[in-house]
Short mmCIF file of C-alpha atoms in Angstrom, two decimals:
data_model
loop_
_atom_site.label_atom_id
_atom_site.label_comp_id
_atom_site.label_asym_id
_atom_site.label_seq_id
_atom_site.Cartn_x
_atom_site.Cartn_y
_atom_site.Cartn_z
CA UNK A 259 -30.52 40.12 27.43
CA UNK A 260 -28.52 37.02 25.92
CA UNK A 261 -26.71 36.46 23.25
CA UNK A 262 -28.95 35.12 20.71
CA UNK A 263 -31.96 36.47 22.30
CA UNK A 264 -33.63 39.48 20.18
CA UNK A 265 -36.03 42.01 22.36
CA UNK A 266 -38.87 43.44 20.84
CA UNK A 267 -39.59 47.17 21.95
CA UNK A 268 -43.32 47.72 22.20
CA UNK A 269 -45.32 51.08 23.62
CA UNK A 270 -47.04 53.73 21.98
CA UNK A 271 -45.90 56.57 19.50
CA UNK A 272 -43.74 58.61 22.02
CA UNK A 273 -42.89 56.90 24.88
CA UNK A 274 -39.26 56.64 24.15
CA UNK A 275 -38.20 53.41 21.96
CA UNK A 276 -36.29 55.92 19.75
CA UNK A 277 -34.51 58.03 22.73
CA UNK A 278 -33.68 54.07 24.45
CA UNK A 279 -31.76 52.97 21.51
CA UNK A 280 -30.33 56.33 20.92
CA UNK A 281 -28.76 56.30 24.45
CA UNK A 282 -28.12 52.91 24.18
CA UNK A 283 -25.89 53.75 20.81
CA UNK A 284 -24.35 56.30 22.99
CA UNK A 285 -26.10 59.40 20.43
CA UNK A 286 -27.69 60.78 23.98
CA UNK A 287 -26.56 61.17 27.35
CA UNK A 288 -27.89 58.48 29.62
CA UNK A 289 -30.00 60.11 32.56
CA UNK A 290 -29.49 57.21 35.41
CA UNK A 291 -28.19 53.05 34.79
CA UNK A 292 -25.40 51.81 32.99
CA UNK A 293 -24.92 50.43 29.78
CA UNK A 294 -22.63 46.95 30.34
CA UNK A 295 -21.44 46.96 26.51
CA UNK A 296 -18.77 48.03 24.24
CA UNK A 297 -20.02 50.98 22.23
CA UNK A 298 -17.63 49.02 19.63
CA UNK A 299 -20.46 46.26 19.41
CA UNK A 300 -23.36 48.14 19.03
CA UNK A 301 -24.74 49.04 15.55
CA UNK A 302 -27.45 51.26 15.27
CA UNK A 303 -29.90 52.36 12.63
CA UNK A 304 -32.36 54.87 12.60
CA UNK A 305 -35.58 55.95 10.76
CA UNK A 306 -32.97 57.61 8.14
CA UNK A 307 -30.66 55.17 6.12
CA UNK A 308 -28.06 57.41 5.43
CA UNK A 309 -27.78 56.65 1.21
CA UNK A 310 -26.69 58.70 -0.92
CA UNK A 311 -29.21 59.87 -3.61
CA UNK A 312 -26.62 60.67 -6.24
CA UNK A 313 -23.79 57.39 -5.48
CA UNK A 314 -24.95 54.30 -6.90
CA UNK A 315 -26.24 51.39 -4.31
CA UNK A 316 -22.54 49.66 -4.59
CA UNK A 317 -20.89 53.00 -4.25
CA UNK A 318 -22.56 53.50 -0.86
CA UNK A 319 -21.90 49.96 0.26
CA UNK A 320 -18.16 49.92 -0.44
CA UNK A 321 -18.35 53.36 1.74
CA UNK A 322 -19.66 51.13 4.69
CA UNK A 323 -17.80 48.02 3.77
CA UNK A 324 -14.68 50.61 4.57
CA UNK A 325 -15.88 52.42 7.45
CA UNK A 326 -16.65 49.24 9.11
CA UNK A 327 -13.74 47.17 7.22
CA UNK A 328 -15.22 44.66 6.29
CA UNK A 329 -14.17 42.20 3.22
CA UNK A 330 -16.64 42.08 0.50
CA UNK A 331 -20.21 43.55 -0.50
CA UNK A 332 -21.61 40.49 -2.81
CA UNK A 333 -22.57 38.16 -0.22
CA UNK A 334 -24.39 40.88 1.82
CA UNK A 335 -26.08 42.47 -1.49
CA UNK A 336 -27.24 38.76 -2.27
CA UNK A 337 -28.47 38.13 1.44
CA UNK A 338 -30.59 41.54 1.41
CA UNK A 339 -31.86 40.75 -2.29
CA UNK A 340 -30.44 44.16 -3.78
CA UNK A 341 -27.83 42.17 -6.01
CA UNK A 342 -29.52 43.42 -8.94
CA UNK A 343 -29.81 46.43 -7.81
CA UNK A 344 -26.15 47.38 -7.39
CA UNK A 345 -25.29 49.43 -10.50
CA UNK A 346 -28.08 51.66 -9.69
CA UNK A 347 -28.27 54.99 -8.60
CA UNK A 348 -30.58 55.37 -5.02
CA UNK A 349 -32.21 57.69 -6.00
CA UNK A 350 -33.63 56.10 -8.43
CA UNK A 351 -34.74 53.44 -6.32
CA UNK A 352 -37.95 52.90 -4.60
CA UNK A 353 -38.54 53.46 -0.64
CA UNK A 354 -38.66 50.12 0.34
CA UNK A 355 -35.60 49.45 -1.80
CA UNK A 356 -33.71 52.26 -0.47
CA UNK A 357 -34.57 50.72 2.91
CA UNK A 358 -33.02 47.84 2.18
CA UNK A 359 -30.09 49.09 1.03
CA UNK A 360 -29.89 51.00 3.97
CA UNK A 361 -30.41 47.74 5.68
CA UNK A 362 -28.13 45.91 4.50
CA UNK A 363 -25.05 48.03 6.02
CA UNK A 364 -26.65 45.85 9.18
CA UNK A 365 -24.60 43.35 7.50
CA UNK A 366 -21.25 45.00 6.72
CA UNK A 367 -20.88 46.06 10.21
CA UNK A 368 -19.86 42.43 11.73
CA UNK A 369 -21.01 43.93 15.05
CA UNK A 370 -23.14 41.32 17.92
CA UNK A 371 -25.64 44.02 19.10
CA UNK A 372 -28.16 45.17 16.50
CA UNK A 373 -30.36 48.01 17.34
CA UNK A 374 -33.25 48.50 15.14
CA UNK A 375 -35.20 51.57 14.75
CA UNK A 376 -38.71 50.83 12.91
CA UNK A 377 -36.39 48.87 10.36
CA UNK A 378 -39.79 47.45 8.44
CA UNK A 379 -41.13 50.53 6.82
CA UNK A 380 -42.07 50.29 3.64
CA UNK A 381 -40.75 47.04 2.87
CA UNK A 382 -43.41 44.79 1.44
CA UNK A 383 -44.27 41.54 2.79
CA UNK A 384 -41.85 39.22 1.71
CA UNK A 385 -38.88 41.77 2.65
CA UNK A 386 -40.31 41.57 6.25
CA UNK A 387 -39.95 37.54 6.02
CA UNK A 388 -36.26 37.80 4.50
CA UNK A 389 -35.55 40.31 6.77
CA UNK A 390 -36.99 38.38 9.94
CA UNK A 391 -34.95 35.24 8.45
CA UNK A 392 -32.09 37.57 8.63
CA UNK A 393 -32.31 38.26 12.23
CA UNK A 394 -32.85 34.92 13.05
CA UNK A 395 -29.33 34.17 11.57
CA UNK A 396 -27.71 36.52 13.27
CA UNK A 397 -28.96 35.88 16.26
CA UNK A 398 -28.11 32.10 16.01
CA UNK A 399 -24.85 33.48 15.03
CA UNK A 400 -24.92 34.80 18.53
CA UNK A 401 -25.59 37.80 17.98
CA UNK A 402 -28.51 40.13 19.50
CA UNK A 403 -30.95 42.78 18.21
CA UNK A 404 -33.27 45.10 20.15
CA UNK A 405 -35.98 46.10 17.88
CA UNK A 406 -38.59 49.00 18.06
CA UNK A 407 -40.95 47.83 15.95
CA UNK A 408 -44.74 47.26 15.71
CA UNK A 409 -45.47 44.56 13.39
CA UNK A 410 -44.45 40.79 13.87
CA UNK A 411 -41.27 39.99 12.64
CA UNK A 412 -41.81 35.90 12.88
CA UNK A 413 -39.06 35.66 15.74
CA UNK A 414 -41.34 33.38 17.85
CA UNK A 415 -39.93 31.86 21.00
CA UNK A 416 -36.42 34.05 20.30
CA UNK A 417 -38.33 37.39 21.05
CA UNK A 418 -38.90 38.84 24.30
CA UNK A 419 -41.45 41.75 24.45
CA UNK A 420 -40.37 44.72 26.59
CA UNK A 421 -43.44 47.04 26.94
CA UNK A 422 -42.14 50.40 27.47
CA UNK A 423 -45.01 52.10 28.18
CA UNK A 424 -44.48 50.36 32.30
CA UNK A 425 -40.90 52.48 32.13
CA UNK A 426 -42.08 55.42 30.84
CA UNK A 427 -39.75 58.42 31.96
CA UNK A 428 -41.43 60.68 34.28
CA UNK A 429 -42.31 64.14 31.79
CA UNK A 430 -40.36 67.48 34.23
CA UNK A 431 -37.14 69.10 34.01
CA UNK A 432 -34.05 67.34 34.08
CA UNK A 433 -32.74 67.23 37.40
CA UNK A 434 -28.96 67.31 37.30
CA UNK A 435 -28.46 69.27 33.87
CA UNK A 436 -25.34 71.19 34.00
CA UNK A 437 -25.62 72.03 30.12
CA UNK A 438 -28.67 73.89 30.14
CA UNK A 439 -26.51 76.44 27.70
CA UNK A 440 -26.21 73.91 25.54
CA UNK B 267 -10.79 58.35 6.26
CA UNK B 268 -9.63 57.92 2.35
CA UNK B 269 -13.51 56.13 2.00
CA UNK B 270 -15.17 58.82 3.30
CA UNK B 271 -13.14 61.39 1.32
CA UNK B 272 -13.27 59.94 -1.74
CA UNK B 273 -16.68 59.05 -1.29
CA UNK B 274 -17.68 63.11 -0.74
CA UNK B 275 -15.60 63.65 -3.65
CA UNK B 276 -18.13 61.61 -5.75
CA UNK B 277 -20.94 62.93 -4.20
CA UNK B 278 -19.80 66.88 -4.74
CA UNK B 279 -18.83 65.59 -8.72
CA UNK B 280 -22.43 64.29 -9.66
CA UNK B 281 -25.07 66.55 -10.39
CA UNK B 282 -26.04 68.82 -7.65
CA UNK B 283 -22.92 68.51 -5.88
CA UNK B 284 -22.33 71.95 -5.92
CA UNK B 285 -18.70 71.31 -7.11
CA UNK B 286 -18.95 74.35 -9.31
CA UNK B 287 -21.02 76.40 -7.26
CA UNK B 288 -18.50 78.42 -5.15
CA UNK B 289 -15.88 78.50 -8.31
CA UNK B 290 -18.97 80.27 -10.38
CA UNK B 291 -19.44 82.72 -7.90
CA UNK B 292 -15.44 83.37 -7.68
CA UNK B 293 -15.87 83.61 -11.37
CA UNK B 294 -18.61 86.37 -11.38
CA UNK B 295 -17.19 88.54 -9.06
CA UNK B 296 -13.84 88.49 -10.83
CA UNK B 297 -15.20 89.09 -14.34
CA UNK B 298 -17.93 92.20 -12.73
CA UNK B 299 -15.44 94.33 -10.85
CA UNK B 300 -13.53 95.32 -13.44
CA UNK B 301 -16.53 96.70 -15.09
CA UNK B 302 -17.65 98.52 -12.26
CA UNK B 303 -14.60 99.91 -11.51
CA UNK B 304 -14.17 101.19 -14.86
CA UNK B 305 -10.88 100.75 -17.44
CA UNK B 306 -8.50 102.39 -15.27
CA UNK B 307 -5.78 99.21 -15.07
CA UNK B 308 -3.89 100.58 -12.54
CA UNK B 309 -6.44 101.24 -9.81
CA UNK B 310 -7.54 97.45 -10.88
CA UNK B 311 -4.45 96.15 -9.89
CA UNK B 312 -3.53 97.98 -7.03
CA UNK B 313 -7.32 96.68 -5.61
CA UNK B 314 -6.60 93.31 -7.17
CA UNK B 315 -5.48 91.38 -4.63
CA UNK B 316 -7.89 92.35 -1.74
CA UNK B 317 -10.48 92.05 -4.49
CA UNK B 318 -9.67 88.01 -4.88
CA UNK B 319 -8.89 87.60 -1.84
CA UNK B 320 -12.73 89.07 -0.47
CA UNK B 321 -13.94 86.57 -3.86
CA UNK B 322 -12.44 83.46 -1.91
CA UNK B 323 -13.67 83.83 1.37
CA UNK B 324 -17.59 84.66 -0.08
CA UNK B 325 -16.79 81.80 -2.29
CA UNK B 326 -15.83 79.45 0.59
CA UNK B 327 -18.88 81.11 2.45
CA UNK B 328 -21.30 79.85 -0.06
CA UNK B 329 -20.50 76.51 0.10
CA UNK B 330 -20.31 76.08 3.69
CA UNK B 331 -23.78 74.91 4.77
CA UNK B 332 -23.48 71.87 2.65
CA UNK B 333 -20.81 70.20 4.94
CA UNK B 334 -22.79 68.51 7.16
CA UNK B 335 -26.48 69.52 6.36
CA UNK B 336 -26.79 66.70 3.63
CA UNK B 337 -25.51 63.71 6.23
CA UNK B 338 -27.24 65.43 8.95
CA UNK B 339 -30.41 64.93 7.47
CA UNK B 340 -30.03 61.28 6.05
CA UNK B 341 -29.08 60.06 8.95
CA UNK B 342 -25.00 59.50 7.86
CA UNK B 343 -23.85 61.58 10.84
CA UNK B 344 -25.89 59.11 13.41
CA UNK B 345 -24.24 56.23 12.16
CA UNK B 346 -20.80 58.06 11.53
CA UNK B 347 -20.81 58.72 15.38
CA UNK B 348 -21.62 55.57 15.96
CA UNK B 349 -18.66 54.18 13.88
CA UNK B 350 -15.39 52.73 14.64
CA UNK B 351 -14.11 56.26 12.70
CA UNK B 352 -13.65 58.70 15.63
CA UNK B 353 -15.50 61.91 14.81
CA UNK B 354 -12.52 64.07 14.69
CA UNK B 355 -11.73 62.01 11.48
CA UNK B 356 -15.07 62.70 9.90
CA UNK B 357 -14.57 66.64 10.70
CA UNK B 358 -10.63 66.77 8.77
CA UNK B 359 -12.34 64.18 6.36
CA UNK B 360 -15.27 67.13 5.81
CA UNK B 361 -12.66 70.06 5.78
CA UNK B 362 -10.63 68.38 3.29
CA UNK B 363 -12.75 67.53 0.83
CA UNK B 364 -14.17 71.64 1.42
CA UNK B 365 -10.73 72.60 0.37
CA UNK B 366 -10.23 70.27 -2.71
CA UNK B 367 -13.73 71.20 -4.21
CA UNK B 368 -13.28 74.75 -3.24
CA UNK B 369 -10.04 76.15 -2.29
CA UNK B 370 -7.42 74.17 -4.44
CA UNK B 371 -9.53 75.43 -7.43
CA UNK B 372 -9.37 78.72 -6.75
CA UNK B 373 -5.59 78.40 -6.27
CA UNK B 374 -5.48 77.13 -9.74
CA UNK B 375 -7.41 79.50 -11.14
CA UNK B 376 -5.98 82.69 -9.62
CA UNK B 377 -3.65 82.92 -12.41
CA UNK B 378 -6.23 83.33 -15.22
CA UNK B 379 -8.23 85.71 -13.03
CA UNK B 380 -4.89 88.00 -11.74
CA UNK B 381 -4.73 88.69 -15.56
CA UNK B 382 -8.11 89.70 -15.78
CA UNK B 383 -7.78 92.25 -12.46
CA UNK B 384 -4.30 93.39 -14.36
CA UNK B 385 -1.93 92.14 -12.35
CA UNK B 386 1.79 91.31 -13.18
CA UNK B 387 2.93 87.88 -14.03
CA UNK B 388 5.43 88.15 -12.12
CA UNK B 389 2.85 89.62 -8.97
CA UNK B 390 0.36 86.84 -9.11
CA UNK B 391 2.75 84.44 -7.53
CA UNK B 392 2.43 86.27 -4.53
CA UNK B 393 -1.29 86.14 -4.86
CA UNK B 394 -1.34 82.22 -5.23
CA UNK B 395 1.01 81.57 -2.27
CA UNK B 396 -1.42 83.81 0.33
CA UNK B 397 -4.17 81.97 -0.96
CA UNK B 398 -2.59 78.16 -0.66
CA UNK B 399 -1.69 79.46 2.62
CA UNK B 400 -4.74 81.02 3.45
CA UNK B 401 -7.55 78.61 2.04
CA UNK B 402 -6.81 75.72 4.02
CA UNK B 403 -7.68 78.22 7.00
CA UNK B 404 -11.36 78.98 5.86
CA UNK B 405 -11.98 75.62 5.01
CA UNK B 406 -11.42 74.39 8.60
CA UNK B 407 -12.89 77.40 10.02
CA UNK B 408 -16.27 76.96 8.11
CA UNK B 409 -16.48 73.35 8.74
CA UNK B 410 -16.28 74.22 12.83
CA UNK B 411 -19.01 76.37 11.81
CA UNK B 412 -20.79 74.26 10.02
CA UNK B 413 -20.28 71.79 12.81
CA UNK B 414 -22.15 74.36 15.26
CA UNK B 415 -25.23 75.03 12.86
CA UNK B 416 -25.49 70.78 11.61
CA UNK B 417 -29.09 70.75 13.45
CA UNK B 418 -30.30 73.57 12.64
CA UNK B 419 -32.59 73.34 9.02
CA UNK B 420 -31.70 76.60 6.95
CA UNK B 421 -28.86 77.72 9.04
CA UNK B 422 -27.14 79.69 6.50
CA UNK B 423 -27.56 82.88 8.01
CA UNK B 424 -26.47 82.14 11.63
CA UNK B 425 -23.61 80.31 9.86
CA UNK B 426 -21.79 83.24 8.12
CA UNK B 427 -22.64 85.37 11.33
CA UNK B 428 -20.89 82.78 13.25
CA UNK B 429 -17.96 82.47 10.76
CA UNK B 430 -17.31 85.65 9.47
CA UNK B 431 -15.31 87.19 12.34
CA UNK B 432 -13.08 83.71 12.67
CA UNK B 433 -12.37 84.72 9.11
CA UNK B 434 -10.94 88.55 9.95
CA UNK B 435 -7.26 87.09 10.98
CA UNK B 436 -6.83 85.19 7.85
CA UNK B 437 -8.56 87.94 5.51
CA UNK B 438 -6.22 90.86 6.71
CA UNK B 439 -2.85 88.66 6.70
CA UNK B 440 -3.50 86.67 3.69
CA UNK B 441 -4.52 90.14 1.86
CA UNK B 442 -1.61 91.83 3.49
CA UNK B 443 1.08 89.56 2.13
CA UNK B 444 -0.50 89.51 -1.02
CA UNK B 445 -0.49 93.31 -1.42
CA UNK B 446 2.80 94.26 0.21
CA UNK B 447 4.32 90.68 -2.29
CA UNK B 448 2.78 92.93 -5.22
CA UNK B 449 4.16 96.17 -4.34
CA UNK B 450 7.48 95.16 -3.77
CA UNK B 451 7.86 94.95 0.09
CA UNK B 452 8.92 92.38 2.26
CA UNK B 453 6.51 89.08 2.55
CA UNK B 454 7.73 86.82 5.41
CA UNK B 455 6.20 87.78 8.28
CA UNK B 456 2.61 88.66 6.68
CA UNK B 457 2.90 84.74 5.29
CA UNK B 458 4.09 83.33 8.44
CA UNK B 459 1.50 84.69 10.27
CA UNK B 460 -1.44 83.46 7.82
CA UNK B 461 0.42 80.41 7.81
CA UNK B 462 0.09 80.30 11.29
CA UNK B 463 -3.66 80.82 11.28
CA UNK B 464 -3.67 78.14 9.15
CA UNK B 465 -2.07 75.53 11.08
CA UNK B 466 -2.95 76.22 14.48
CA UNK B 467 -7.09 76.06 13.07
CA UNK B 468 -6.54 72.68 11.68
CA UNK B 469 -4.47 71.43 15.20
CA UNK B 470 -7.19 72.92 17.31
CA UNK B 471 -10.99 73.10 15.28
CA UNK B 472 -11.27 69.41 14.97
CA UNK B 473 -11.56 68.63 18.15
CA UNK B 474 -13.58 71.41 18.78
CA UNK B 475 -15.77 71.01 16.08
CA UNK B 476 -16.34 67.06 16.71
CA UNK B 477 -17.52 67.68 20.38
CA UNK B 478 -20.03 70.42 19.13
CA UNK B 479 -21.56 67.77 16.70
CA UNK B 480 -21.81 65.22 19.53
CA UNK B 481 -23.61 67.31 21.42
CA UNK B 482 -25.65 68.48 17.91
CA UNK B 483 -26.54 64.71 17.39
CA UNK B 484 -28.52 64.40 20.52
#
């Protein structure tokens, strides 16, 4: 994959789009291959959005914003339409707004390689198109994403569809598993 | 490492926090024993300080599970990991914060409940040091635990089975110096020694307690 190029993860429920980008985010132990990347790059996110329920939706940017170091919240909060949103607490918030809050750490990061898990559930139509816009930025920014994701994002000619169900791991024991206490 | 601390500080201030949770409990024990021992003030104080010192470590035991269940399940520990902030950070961040919502309170409230168990002004200060000695230990103790239970839903049980002999060391010295302080015997080496337990848990459980969650987050 290429800067600026996005892949689109496709297969059915369980065939591993969610272990692929967990190993790729170095969460799992790869099995075989290498990963020619700087774990320092990548930036994952997963089905969960890690938000606070109780903190307020600028209280849990600023917590990113620091993790990651990175300058200031208002342009991001703007970009993922939550500006309004920021003196209010998450929990109060609706799913698909939660999501993008969630989402929007994407943007605090300042890291090339996105990987998406399912990032477009429950966001309503138009979030999809902001959020496909969003992509599109970054990866003319040269960044890249992989995506698992079923619905069409609008990438067009920047996507490239990797099937996974042609890669599917074999189902048996692990062969070489010297943690089986583990 | 100050974001994420102060950031659990917020979270463990709002409402279900369980801030006051473990200081409640301290509380209740403190105020029941004396009524089930009965009025006799000198058998009170002479079981005072192992009586506070058991209240602490139940205390600290209470509040343990909270650590890393919360981020855990949210998905904060994923993207921790997958942060620039190594994970040994995020376990000293967690085991801090543990001792300033749990320990450090106690600390501060041991005077007020010394008088209640009949102790001694002048005893209590021996009381206070053990425990600012001795806290620090059970904080980082229970957060390796914690650590070792993170995937597990309702692991609350297995926890304290898990914790409560790595707690024996610090129970008997921190008690010890506490009791022989109050009676009127030598302290040092009873303090050294919990102060050892102390620091050699926080030099060595971090490490130990990041590489079990990396292997919890697969």
């Amino acid at each position: 994959m290429k800067n600026g190029q996005a892949g689109i993860l496709r297969g059915p429920n369980g065939v591993g789009k969610t272990t692929l980008l967990r190993a790729l985010a170095g969460l799992q132990p790869v099995e075989a291959g290498k990963i020619k990347c700087s774990l320092e790059d990548i930036c994952y996110s997963g089905h969960a959005d890690g938000v606070k329920p109780t903190l307020t939706v600028q209280e849990n940017l600023e917590f990113w914003a620091n993790i990651f170091s990175s300058p200031s919240i208002s342009e991001v909060a703007e970009k993922f339409m939550i500006i309004d949103l920021l003196n209010s607490k998450v929990g109060n918030l609706s799913a698909g707004q939660k999501r993008r809050v969630g989402l929007a750490r994407l943007g605090l990061t300042g890291r090339q390689v996105w990987l998406l898990d399912e990032p477009t559930v429950s966001l309503d139509e138009t979030s999809v198109k902001i959020f496909g816009n969003i992509i599109k930025e970054h990866l003319s920014e040269d960044g890249c994403a992989l995506i698992a994701t079923h619905i069409d994002l609008g990438l067009e000619n920047r996507a490239q569809i990797i099937d996974l169900l042609k890669y599917k791991a074999a189902s048996g024991e692990l062969s070489n598993s010297n943690e089986a206490f583990l | 490492m100050i974001a994420l601390i102060i950031r659990d500080l917020r979270i463990s201030v709002r409402a279900g926090g369980g801030f006051g949770l473990s200081l409640a409990f301290f509380f209740i024990i403190v105020i029941f024993f004396p009524f089930a021992i009965g009025p006799d003030l000198d058998l009170l104080s002479k079981v005072a300080p192992g009586t506070l010192w058991v209240g602490a470590l139940l205390a600290c035991l209470l509040s343990l599970e909270r650590i890393f269940a919360l981020d855990f399940e949210d998905g904060t520990l994923d993207l921790l990991a997958t942060s620039s902030l190594p994970l040994e950070s995020v376990v000293i961040s967690k085991a801090l914060v543990h001792w300033l919502t749990t320990g450090l309170p106690l600390v501060l409230l041991t005077p007020f409940f010394g008088i209640l168990l009949g102790l001694q002004n002048s005893n209590i200060i021996f009381l206070i040091i053990s425990l600012i000695f001795g806290t620090p230990a059970l904080s980082i103790i229970g957060t390796f635990g914690a650590a070792l239970t993170a995937g597990m839903k309702r692991g609350g049980l297995l926890l304290s089975i898990l914790v409560l002999p790595l707690y024996i060391p610090t129970l008997i010295f921190g008690a010890e110096a506490a009791r022989r302080g109050i009676q009127g015997f030598e302290t040092q080496n009873s303090m050294l020694l919990l102060l050892g337990v102390s620091l050699l848990s926080w030099a060595i459980l971090p490490f130990a307690a990041a590489s079990v969650l990396r292997i919890n987050l697969r």
